[in-house]
Short mmCIF file of C-alpha atoms and ligand atoms in Angstrom, two decimals:
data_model
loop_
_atom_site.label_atom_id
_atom_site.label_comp_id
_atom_site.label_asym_id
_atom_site.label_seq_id
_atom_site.Cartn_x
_atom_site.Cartn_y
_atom_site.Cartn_z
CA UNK A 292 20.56 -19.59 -23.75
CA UNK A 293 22.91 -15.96 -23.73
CA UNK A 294 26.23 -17.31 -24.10
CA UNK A 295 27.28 -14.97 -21.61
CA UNK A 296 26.19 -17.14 -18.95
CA UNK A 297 27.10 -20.40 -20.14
CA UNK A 298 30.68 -20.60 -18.42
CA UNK A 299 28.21 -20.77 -14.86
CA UNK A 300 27.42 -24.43 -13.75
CA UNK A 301 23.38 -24.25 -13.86
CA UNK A 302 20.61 -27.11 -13.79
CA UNK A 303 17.43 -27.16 -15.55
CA UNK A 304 14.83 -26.16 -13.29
CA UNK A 305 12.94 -23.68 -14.59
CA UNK A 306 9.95 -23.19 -16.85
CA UNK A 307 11.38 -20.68 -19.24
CA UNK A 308 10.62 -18.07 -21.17
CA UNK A 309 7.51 -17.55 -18.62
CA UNK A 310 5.26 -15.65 -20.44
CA UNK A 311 4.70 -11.87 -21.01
CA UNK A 312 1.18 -11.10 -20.47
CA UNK A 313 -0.98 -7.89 -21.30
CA UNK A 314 -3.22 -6.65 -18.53
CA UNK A 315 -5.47 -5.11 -20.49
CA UNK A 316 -8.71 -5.05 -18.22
CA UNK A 317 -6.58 -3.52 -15.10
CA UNK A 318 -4.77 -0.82 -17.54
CA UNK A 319 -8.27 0.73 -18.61
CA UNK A 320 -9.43 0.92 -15.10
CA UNK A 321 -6.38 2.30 -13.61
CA UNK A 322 -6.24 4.64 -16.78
CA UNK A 323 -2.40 4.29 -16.89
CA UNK A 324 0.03 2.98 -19.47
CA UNK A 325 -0.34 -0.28 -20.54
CA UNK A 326 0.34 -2.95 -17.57
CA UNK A 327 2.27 -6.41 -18.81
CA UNK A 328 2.84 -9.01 -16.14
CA UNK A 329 6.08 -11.44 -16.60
CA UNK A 330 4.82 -14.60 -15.75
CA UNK A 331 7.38 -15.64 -13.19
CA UNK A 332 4.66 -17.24 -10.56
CA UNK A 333 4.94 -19.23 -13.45
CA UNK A 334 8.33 -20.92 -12.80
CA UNK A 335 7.66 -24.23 -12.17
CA UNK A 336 9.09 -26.39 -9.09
CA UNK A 337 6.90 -26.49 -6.22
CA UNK A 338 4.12 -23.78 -7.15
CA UNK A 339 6.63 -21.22 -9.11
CA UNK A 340 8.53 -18.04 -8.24
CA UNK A 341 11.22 -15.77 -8.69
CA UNK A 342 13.60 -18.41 -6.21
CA UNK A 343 13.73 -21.28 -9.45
CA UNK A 344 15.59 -18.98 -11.95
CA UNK A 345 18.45 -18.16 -8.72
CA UNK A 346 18.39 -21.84 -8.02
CA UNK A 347 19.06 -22.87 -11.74
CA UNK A 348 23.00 -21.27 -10.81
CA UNK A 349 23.21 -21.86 -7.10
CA UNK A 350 22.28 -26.13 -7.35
CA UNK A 351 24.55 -26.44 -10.27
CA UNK A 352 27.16 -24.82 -8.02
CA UNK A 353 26.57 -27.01 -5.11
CA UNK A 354 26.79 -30.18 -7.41
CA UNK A 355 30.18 -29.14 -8.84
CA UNK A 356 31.60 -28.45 -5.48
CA UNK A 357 30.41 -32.08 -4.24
CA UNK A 358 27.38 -31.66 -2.02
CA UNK A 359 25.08 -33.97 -0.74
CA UNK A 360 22.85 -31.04 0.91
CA UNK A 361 21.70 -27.94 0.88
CA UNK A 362 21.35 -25.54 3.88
CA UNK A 363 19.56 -21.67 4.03
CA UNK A 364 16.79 -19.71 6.26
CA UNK A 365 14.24 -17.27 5.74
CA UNK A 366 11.05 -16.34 7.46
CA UNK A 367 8.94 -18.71 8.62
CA UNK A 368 6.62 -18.51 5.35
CA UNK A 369 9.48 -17.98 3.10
CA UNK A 370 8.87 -18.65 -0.50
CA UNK A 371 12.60 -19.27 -1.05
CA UNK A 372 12.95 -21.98 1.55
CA UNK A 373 10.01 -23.99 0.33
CA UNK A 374 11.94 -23.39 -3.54
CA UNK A 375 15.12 -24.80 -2.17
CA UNK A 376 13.34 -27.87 -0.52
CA UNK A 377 12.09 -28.65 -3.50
CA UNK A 378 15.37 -28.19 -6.10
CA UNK A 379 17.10 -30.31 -3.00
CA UNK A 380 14.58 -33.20 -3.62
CA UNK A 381 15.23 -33.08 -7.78
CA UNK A 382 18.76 -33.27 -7.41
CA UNK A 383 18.83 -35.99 -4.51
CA UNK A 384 20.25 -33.42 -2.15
CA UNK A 385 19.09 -33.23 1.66
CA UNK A 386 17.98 -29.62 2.81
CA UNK A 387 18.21 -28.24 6.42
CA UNK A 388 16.10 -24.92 6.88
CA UNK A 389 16.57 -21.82 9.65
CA UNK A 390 12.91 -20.12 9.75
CA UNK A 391 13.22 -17.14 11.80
CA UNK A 392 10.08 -16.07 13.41
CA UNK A 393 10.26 -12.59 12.02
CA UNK A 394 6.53 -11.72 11.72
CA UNK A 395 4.95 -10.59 14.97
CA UNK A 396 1.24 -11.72 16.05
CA UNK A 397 0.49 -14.21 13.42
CA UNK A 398 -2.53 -17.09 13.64
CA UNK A 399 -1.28 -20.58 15.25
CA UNK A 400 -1.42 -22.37 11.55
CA UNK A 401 1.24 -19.69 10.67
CA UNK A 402 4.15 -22.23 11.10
CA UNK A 403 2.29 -25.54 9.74
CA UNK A 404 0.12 -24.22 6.63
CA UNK A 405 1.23 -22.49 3.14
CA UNK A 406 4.66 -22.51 2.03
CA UNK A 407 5.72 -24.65 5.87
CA UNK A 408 3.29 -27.54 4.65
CA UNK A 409 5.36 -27.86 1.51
CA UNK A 410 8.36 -27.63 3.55
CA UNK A 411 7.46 -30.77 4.95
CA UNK A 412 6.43 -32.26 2.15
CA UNK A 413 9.62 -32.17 1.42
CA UNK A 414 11.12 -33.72 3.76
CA UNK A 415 13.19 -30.42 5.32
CA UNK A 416 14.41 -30.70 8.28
CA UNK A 417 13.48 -27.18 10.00
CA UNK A 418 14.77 -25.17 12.89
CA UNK A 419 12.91 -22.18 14.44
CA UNK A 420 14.72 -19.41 15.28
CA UNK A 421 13.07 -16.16 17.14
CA UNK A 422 13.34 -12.58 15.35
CA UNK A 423 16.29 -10.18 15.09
CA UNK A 424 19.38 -12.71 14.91
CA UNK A 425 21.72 -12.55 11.75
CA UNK A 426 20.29 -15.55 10.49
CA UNK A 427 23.21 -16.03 7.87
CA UNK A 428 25.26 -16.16 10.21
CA UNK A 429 23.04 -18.58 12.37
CA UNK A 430 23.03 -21.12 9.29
CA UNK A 431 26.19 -20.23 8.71
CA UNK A 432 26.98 -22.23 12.51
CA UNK A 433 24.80 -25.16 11.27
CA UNK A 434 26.95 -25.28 8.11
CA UNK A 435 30.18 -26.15 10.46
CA UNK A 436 28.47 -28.39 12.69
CA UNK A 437 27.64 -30.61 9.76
CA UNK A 438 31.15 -30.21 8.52
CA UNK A 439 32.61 -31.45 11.38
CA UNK A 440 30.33 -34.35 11.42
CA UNK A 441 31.27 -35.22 7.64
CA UNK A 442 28.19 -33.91 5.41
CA UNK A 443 29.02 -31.61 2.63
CA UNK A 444 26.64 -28.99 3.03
CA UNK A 445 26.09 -26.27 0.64
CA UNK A 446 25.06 -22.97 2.17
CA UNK A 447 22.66 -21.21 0.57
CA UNK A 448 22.15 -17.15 2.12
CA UNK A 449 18.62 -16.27 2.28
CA UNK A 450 16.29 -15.50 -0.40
CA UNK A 451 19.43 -17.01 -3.06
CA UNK A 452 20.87 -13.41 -3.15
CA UNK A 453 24.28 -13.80 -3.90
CA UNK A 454 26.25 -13.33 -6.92
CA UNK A 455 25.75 -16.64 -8.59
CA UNK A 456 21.72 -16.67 -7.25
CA UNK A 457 21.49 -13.38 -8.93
CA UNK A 458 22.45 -14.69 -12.09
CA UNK A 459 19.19 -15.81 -12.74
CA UNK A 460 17.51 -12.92 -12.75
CA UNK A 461 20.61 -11.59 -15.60
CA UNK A 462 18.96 -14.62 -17.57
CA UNK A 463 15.47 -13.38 -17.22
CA UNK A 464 16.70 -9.86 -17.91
CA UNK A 465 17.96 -10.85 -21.81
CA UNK A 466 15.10 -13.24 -21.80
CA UNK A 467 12.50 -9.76 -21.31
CA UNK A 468 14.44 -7.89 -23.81
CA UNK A 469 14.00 -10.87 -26.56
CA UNK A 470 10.09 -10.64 -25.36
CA UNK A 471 10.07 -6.76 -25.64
CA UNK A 472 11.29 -7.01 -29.31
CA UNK A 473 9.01 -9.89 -29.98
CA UNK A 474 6.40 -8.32 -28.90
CA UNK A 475 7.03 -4.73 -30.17
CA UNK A 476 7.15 -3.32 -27.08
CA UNK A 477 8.20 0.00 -25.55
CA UNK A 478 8.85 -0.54 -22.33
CA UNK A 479 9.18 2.95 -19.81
CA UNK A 480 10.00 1.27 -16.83
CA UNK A 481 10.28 -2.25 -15.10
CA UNK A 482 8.68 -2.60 -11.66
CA UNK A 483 9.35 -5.56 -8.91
CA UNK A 484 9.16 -6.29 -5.24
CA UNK A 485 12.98 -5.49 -3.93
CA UNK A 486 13.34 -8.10 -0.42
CA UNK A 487 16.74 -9.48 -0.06
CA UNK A 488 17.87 -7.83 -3.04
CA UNK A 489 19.04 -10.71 -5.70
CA UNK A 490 16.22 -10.08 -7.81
CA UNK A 491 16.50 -6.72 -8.41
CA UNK A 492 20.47 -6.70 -8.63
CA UNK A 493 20.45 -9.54 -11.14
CA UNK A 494 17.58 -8.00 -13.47
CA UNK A 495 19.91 -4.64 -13.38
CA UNK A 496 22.99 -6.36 -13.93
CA UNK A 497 21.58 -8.44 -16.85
CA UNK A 498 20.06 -5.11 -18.22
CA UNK A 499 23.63 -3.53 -17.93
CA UNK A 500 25.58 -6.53 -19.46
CA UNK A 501 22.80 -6.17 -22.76
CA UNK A 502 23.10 -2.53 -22.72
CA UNK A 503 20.13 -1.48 -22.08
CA UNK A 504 18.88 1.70 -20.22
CA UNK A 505 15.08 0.80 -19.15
CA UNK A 506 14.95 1.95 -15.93
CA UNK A 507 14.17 -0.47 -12.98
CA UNK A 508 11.72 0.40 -10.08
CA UNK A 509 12.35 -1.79 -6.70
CA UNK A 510 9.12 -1.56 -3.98
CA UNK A 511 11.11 -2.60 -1.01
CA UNK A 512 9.45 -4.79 0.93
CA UNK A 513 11.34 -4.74 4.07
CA UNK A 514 14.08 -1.78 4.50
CA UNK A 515 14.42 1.91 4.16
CA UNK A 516 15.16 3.34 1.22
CA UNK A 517 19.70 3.87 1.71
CA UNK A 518 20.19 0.70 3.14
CA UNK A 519 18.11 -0.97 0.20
CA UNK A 520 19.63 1.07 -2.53
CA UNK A 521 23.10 0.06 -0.49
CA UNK A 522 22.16 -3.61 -0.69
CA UNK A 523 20.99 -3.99 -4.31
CA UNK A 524 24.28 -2.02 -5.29
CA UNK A 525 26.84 -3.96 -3.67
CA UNK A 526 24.83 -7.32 -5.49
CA UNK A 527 24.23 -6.15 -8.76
CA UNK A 528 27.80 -4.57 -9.11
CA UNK A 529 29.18 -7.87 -8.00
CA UNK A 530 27.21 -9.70 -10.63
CA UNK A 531 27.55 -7.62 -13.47
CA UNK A 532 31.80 -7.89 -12.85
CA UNK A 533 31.53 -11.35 -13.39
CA UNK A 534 30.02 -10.39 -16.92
CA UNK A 535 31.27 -7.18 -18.04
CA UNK A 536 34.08 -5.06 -17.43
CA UNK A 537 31.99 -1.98 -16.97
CA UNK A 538 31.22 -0.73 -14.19
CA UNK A 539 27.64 -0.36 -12.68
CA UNK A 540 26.88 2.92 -11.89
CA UNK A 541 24.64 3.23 -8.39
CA UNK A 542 22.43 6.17 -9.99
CA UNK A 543 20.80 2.85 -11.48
CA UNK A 544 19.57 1.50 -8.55
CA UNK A 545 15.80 2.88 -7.73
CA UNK A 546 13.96 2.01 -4.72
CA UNK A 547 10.61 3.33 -3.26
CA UNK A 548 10.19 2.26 0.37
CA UNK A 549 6.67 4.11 0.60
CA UNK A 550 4.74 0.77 0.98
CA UNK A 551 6.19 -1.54 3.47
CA UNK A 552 3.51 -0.24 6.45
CA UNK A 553 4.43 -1.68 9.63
CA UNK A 554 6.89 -4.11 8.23
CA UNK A 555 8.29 -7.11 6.64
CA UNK A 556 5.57 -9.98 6.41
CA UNK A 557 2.56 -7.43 7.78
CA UNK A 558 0.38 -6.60 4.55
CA UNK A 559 -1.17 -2.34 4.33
CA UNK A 560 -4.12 -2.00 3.17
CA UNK A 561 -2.81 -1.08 -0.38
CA UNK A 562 -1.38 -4.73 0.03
CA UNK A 563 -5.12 -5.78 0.26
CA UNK A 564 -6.36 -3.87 -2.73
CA UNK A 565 -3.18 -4.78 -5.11
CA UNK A 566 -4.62 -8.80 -4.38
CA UNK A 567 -8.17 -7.65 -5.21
CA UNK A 568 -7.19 -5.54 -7.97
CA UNK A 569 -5.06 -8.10 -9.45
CA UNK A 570 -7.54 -11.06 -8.64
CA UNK A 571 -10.84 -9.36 -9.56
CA UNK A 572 -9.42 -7.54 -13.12
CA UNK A 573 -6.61 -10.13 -14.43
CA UNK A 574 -7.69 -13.56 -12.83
CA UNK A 575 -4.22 -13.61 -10.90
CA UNK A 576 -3.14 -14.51 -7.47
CA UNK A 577 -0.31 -11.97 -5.60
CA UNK A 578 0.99 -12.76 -2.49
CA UNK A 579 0.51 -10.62 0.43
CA UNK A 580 4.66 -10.25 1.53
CA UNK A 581 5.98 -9.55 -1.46
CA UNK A 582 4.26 -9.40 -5.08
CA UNK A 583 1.66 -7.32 -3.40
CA UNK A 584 3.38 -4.58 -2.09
CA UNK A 585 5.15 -4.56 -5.54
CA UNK A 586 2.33 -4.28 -7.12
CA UNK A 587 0.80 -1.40 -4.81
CA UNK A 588 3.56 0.47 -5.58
CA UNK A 589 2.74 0.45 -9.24
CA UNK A 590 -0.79 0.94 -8.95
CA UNK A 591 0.00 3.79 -6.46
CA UNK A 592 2.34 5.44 -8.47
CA UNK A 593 -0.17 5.54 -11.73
CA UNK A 594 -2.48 6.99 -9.59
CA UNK A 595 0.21 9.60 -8.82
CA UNK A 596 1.08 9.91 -12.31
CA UNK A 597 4.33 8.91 -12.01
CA UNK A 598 4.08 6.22 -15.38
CA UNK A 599 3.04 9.83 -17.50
CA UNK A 600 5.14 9.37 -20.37
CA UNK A 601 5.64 5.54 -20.49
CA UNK A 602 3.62 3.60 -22.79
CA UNK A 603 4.66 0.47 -21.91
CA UNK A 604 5.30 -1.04 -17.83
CA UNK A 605 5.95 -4.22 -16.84
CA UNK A 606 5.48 -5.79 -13.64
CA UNK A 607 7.47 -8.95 -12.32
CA UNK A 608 5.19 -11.41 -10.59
CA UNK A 609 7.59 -13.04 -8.51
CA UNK A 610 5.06 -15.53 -7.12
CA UNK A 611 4.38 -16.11 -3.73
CA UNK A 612 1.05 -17.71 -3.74
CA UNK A 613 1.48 -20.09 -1.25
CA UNK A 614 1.95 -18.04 1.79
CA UNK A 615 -1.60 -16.94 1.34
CA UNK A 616 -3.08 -19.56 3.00
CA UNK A 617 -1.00 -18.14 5.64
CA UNK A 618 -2.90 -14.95 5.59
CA UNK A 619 -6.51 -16.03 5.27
CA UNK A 620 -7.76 -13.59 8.44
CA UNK A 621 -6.57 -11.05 6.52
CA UNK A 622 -7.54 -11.43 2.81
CA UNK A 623 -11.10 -12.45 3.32
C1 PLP B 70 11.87 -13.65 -2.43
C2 PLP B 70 10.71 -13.03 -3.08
C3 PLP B 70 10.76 -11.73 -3.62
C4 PLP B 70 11.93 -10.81 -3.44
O1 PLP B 70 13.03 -11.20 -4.20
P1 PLP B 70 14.48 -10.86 -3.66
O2 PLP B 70 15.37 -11.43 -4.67
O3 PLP B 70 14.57 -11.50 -2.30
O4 PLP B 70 14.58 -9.39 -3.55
C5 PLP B 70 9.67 -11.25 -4.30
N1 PLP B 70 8.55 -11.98 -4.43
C6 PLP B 70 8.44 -13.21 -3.90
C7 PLP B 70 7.17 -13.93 -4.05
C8 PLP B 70 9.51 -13.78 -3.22
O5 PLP B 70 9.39 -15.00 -2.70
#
């Protein structure tokens, strides 16, 4: 483990390293650089993800502060709620759950299959909320109520993006680097699905704390371009001051909103062909919120010709799997 991060309370949750993987059949067919997938679908806890490596830091800093549960929201097929439910269980802790209903016109087995059915697995206790609310702020409520009635809750905001959730994407960004010199490679550009923003700030805080200039490419997979670029700032500058005294410079945070379509949770038809692409050439399974429009983005932009002079990209697979089953109308 860096030793920069060892003065954060963490537990052991995740799989790690995940592995760097070649694409080699989708890089001759998209006739781009050469494609490398980070394995983190390949997390562990509860069918993997991007959510384990934030929950490593944000667990160990509910069990130092005393609490015996955990509280957070997201969508109703949120990846990151179904992550929590399951750290909760590991670690003995109870977990409460705000899903906001944030995805218009969706099938009735929406809110009982995929990543809700694991939910319940769990044992989460889960309030619906409809869209548009602040839904930090909503938990945020639940967090007092339980107060007053003598739980310690630990709040968790959605999707883990805070400063210490972020922290586990600084870990994965000195883990890459370690891979990259392994591995001999030279790596142009890093590419990942940008949502509520931890991931991305954490993997360009991490990269800034190691000194290292490979660029980072966020697909939003929500908001417009400013307010993302505003949002990934203000995280990854607060994480990388816990680390460094250096200052993180905003010209570092890139975002490309060209492939959200009609919104958050509602897949394109790019969406569509990144899971085919990815399934039919590489044997891999995206997820139709977020990896997917991440990974359109890349494809897109090789088909552009953006990746010219790179020799070497790497996509993050954040995981998401589960929420296809959420999706089936749509994928087949
Ligand atoms: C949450 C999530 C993301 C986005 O990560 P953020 O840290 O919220 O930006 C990407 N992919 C999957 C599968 C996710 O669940």
């Amino acid at each position: 483990m860096n030793p920069a991060l060892s003065k954060f309370s963490r537990v052991d949750l995740c799989h790690q390293p995940t592995p760097l993987e070649a694409m080699p059949r989708l890089s001759e067919k998209l006739g781009g650089p050469n494609l490398w997938i980070k394995r983190d679908d390949c997390t562990g806890l509860a069918t993997g993800g991007n959510k384990t490596r934030k929950l490593e830091f944000l667990v160990g800093d509910a069990l130092q502060q005393g609490a015996d549960m955990l509280v957070t929201q997201g969508a109703v097929q949120s990846n990151h709620v179904r992550q929590t439910a399951a750290a909760a269980c590991k670690f003995g802790l109870d977990c409460h759950a705000l899903l906001e209903r944030r995805v218009p016109d969706r099938d009735n087995d929406y809110e009982t299959t995929g990543n809700v059915l694991f939910d319940n697995i769990f044992g989460t206790t889960i309030e619906f909320r409809p869209p548009g609310l602040d839904m930090n702020a909503e938990a945020l409520q639940i967090v007092e109520k339980l107060r007053s009635q003598g739980r310690k809750p630990y709040f968790i905001p959605g999707g883990g993006s805070n400063e210490i959730g972020a922290l586990g994407y600084v870990s994965c960004a000195f883990e890459l680097l370690d891979q990259f010199e392994a591995q001999k490679l030279d790596v142009g550009r890093i590419v990942l699905a940008s949502g509520s923003a931890g991931t991305h700030a954490g993997m360009l805080a991490g990269l800034h704390v190691a000194h290292s200039n490979i660029p980072v490419l966020g697909i939003s997979v929500r908001q417009p371009k400013e307010r993302q670029i505003n949002a990934v700032y203000g995280l990854a500058k607060g994480t990388a001051a816990q680390l460094t005294d250096v200052p993180l410079g905003i010209e570092s945070v890139q975002v490309d909103d060209g492939y959200v379509g009609d919104g958050y949770g509602l897949p394109t038809k790019g969406t569509i062909r990144a899971i085919d692409l990815a399934a039919k050439f590489e044997g891999l399974l995206l997820d139709p919120v977020y990896s997917a429009k991440g990974f359109d983005g890349m494809i897109s932009l090789i088909q552009d010709g953006f990746f010219k002079t790179d020799k070497d990209v790497v996509f993050i697979h954040t995981g998401g799997s589960a929420a296809l089953f959420a999706y089936e109308t749509e994928l087949v």
